[in-house]
Amino acid sequence: MANHKSALKRIRRNEAVRIRNKYQHKTMRNALRKIRTEEDKKAAETLFPTVVSMIDRLAKRNIIHANKASNLKSKLSKQIAAL
């Protein structure tokens, strides 16, 4: 168990950050799933900027790796172009 006040605070903070990161990552995955199952090209194109901004935000905060973000955006744009 932690002995210092700052260590106890760090433990609480880490848990709060972990939960927030998990929530944001899951939200991004759900948005990806929604845009991948979209049949209408126009609807997919309107969703695309919001999903890309989610991906970029997660990559900036190191929740997902930058290369993973690039791969996701690339695959998504290819799929939308093919609709």
N, CA, C and O of each residue as an XYZ file, in Angstrom:
332
protein
N       0.842     -1.189      0.000
C       0.000      0.000      0.000
C       0.877      1.238      0.000
O       1.972      1.224      0.562
N       0.416      2.288     -0.612
C       1.176      3.531     -0.707
C       1.299      4.204      0.656
O       0.386      4.128      1.478
N       2.415      4.854      0.887
C       2.675      5.493      2.171
C       2.533      7.009      2.137
O       2.383      7.642      3.183
N       2.578      7.588      0.956
C       2.552      9.043      0.852
C       1.192      9.515      0.333
O       0.508      8.803     -0.402
N       0.820     10.725      0.729
C      -0.437     11.301      0.246
C      -0.428     11.431     -1.267
O      -1.428     11.163     -1.932
N       0.714     11.846     -1.803
C       0.803     12.040     -3.252
C       0.652     10.712     -3.995
O       0.083     10.665     -5.086
N       1.168      9.627     -3.393
C       1.043      8.318     -4.034
C      -0.415      7.851     -4.021
O      -0.889      7.256     -4.989
N      -1.110      8.119     -2.939
C      -2.536      7.764     -2.866
C      -3.337      8.554     -3.892
O      -4.227      8.013     -4.549
N      -3.016      9.834     -4.022
C      -3.696     10.674     -5.005
C      -3.409     10.167     -6.414
O      -4.297     10.148     -7.266
N      -2.164      9.757     -6.657
C      -1.777      9.256     -7.978
C      -2.569      7.998     -8.325
O      -2.992      7.813     -9.466
N      -2.762      7.140     -7.333
C      -3.535      5.914     -7.562
C      -4.975      6.259     -7.957
O      -5.524      5.678     -8.893
N      -5.575      7.204     -7.241
C      -6.943      7.623     -7.578
C      -6.986      8.234     -8.972
O      -7.886      7.938     -9.757
N      -6.025      9.074     -9.273
C      -5.973      9.763    -10.568
C      -5.790      8.767    -11.713
O      -6.451      8.870    -12.747
N      -4.889      7.808    -11.521
C      -4.644      6.808    -12.558
C      -5.906      6.019    -12.880
O      -6.177      5.717    -14.043
N      -6.672      5.687    -11.853
C      -7.908      4.938    -12.069
C      -8.920      5.771    -12.850
O      -9.591      5.262    -13.748
N      -9.025      7.053    -12.506
C      -9.957      7.933    -13.209
C      -9.558      8.085    -14.678
O     -10.414      8.063    -15.562
N      -8.279      8.236    -14.931
C      -7.775      8.393    -16.304
C      -7.971      7.104    -17.093
O      -8.339      7.139    -18.267
N      -7.723      5.955    -16.438
C      -7.885      4.660    -17.098
C      -9.336      4.464    -17.540
O      -9.596      4.000    -18.650
N     -10.272      4.819    -16.667
C     -11.692      4.666    -17.002
C     -12.081      5.600    -18.147
O     -12.829      5.212    -19.044
N     -11.569      6.842    -18.111
C     -11.877      7.791    -19.186
C     -11.307      7.304    -20.513
O     -11.989      7.365    -21.537
N     -10.061      6.820    -20.509
C      -9.442      6.320    -21.737
C     -10.216      5.132    -22.298
O     -10.434      5.035    -23.506
N     -10.628      4.231    -21.410
C     -11.382      3.056    -21.831
C     -12.709      3.464    -22.474
O     -13.111      2.904    -23.494
N     -13.381      4.442    -21.871
C     -14.652      4.934    -22.405
C     -14.455      5.546    -23.802
O     -15.216      5.254    -24.724
N     -13.436      6.389    -23.948
C     -13.196      7.040    -25.238
C     -12.810      6.023    -26.306
O     -13.251      6.125    -27.451
N     -11.989      5.043    -25.936
C     -11.566      4.016    -26.886
C     -12.773      3.187    -27.338
O     -12.914      2.888    -28.524
N     -13.634      2.821    -26.399
C     -14.821      2.037    -26.731
C     -15.784      2.831    -27.610
O     -16.386      2.282    -28.532
N     -15.928      4.130    -27.319
C     -16.787      4.991    -28.131
C     -16.279      5.056    -29.565
O     -17.065      5.017    -30.512
N     -14.962      5.156    -29.719
C     -14.364      5.187    -31.060
C     -14.612      3.880    -31.793
O     -14.936      3.885    -32.980
N     -14.462      2.756    -31.094
C     -14.697      1.454    -31.724
C     -16.154      1.303    -32.155
O     -16.432      0.750    -33.219
N     -17.079      1.788    -31.337
C     -18.497      1.728    -31.708
C     -18.784      2.598    -32.930
O     -19.565      2.212    -33.799
N     -18.152      3.769    -32.996
C     -18.333      4.646    -34.158
C     -17.766      3.985    -35.415
O     -18.357      4.083    -36.490
N     -16.625      3.316    -35.281
C     -16.046      2.591    -36.420
C     -16.994      1.490    -36.891
O     -17.209      1.312    -38.090
N     -17.552      0.760    -35.940
C     -18.472     -0.312    -36.288
C     -19.691      0.244    -37.016
O     -20.179     -0.349    -37.978
N     -20.172      1.382    -36.549
C     -21.358      1.999    -37.162
C     -21.071      2.445    -38.597
O     -21.890      2.235    -39.491
N     -19.900      3.064    -38.814
C     -19.587      3.568    -40.155
C     -19.256      2.414    -41.100
O     -19.513      2.515    -42.300
N     -18.690      1.319    -40.584
C     -18.365      0.171    -41.439
C     -19.613     -0.554    -41.912
O     -19.634     -1.107    -43.012
N     -20.656     -0.555    -41.083
C     -21.889     -1.251    -41.467
C     -22.820     -0.364    -42.280
O     -23.870     -0.815    -42.739
N     -22.440      0.886    -42.456
C     -23.278      1.836    -43.218
C     -23.313      1.440    -44.690
O     -22.271      1.207    -45.301
N     -24.504      1.366    -45.248
C     -24.686      0.993    -46.650
C     -24.706      2.221    -47.565
O     -24.265      2.152    -48.712
N     -25.218      3.337    -47.056
C     -25.382      4.546    -47.845
C     -24.077      5.353    -47.862
O     -23.540      5.689    -46.807
N     -23.576      5.657    -49.046
C     -22.311      6.387    -49.164
C     -22.421      7.798    -48.592
O     -21.501      8.273    -47.927
N     -23.524      8.457    -48.843
C     -23.706      9.826    -48.356
C     -23.682      9.878    -46.821
O     -23.058     10.760    -46.231
N     -24.361      8.932    -46.194
C     -24.379      8.880    -44.729
C     -22.989      8.564    -44.179
O     -22.577      9.127    -43.165
N     -22.268      7.665    -44.847
C     -20.916      7.320    -44.409
C     -19.983      8.514    -44.537
O     -19.125      8.730    -43.681
N     -20.149      9.292    -45.608
C     -19.303     10.478    -45.798
C     -19.584     11.550    -44.746
O     -18.681     12.300    -44.375
N     -20.808     11.630    -44.268
C     -21.105     12.613    -43.221
C     -20.549     12.163    -41.866
O     -20.163     12.997    -41.048
N     -20.508     10.846    -41.629
C     -19.950     10.326    -40.381
C     -18.421     10.345    -40.367
O     -17.806     10.415    -39.303
N     -17.814     10.283    -41.550
C     -16.361     10.136    -41.662
C     -15.557     11.204    -40.909
O     -14.640     10.838    -40.174
N     -15.849     12.502    -41.052
C     -15.039     13.503    -40.334
C     -15.090     13.377    -38.812
O     -14.091     13.611    -38.132
N     -16.249     13.008    -38.282
C     -16.338     12.867    -36.825
C     -15.529     11.668    -36.332
O     -14.880     11.737    -35.289
N     -15.570     10.577    -37.082
C     -14.812      9.389    -36.693
C     -13.315      9.654    -36.810
O     -12.541      9.235    -35.949
N     -12.906     10.345    -37.865
C     -11.493     10.672    -38.045
C     -10.994     11.582    -36.919
O      -9.877     11.416    -36.431
N     -11.823     12.535    -36.514
C     -11.405     13.417    -35.426
C     -11.296     12.644    -34.113
O     -10.409     12.924    -33.307
N     -12.186     11.677    -33.889
C     -12.081     10.805    -32.708
C     -10.761     10.043    -32.723
O     -10.049      9.988    -31.720
N     -10.448      9.459    -33.869
C      -9.220      8.675    -34.010
C      -8.000      9.556    -33.763
O      -7.086      9.165    -33.037
N      -7.985     10.756    -34.370
C      -6.861     11.669    -34.186
C      -6.696     12.090    -32.732
O      -5.575     12.188    -32.232
N      -7.817     12.340    -32.054
C      -7.769     12.750    -30.656
C      -7.169     11.647    -29.787
O      -6.361     11.922    -28.900
N      -7.564     10.396    -30.043
C      -7.028      9.281    -29.273
C      -5.545      9.076    -29.545
O      -4.784      8.741    -28.637
N      -5.135      9.277    -30.789
C      -3.720      9.129    -31.124
C      -2.894     10.238    -30.474
O      -1.781      9.999    -30.004
N      -3.444     11.443    -30.452
C      -2.730     12.569    -29.841
C      -2.514     12.342    -28.350
O      -1.487     12.733    -27.795
N      -3.490     11.706    -27.708
C      -3.401     11.459    -26.266
C      -2.753     10.115    -25.934
O      -2.757      9.699    -24.775
N      -2.202      9.440    -26.929
C      -1.514      8.150    -26.767
C      -2.419      7.051    -26.215
O      -1.947      6.147    -25.525
N      -3.693      7.124    -26.508
C      -4.597      6.048    -26.134
C      -4.483      4.937    -27.173
O      -4.538      3.755    -26.835
N      -4.326      5.323    -28.435
C      -3.984      4.366    -29.486
C      -2.707      4.857    -30.150
O      -2.382      6.042    -30.083
N      -1.991      3.956    -30.782
C      -0.727      4.300    -31.432
C      -0.993      5.126    -32.693
O      -2.027      4.964    -33.341
N      -0.069      5.995    -33.030
C      -0.229      6.870    -34.194
C      -0.345      6.065    -35.490
O      -1.124      6.419    -36.376
N       0.425      4.990    -35.598
C       0.351      4.166    -36.808
C      -0.990      3.446    -36.917
O      -1.531      3.289    -38.012
N      -1.521      3.012    -35.783
C      -2.844      2.382    -35.790
C      -3.893      3.378    -36.258
O      -4.798      3.027    -37.014
N      -3.768      4.620    -35.807
C      -4.700      5.660    -36.227
C      -4.627      5.856    -37.734
O      -5.658      5.950    -38.401
N      -3.429      5.917    -38.264
C      -3.247      6.083    -39.711
C      -3.853      4.917    -40.482
O      -4.522      5.111    -41.497
N      -3.611      3.704    -39.987
C      -4.160      2.520    -40.653
C      -5.679      2.526    -40.628
O      -6.315      2.205    -41.632
N      -6.263      2.883    -39.505
C      -7.726      2.931    -39.410
C      -8.307      3.951    -40.377
O      -9.276      3.663    -41.079
N      -7.718      5.143    -40.416
C      -8.232      6.190    -41.307
C      -8.097      5.783    -42.762
O      -8.996      6.031    -43.566
N      -6.982      5.159    -43.103
C      -6.753      4.734    -44.474
C      -7.769      3.680    -44.908
O      -8.372      3.791    -45.975
N      -7.953      2.652    -44.070
C      -8.899      1.592    -44.401
C     -10.324      2.120    -44.492
O     -11.110      1.686    -45.334
N     -10.644      3.065    -43.609
C     -11.981      3.637    -43.608
C     -12.249      4.452    -44.873
O     -13.322      4.355    -45.469
N     -11.261      5.257    -45.274
C     -11.445      6.069    -46.486
C     -11.543      5.176    -47.730
O     -12.309      5.469    -48.648
N     -10.769      4.095    -47.755
C     -10.859      3.163    -48.877
C     -12.234      2.521    -48.952
O     -12.812      2.388    -50.030
N     -12.753      2.124    -47.789
C     -14.056      1.485    -47.758
C     -15.161      2.441    -48.198
O     -16.078      2.047    -48.918
N     -15.071      3.687    -47.767
C     -16.097      4.664    -48.150
C     -16.013      4.968    -49.642
O     -17.037      5.138    -50.304
N     -14.805      5.036    -50.164
C     -14.649      5.283    -51.604
C     -15.219      4.139    -52.431
O     -15.701      4.352    -53.543
N     -15.166      2.917    -51.886
C     -15.645      1.749    -52.619
C     -17.167      1.603    -52.572
O     -17.728      0.806    -53.324
N     -17.840      2.355    -51.708
C     -19.314      2.230    -51.617
C     -20.019      2.670    -52.883
O     -21.247      2.623    -52.954
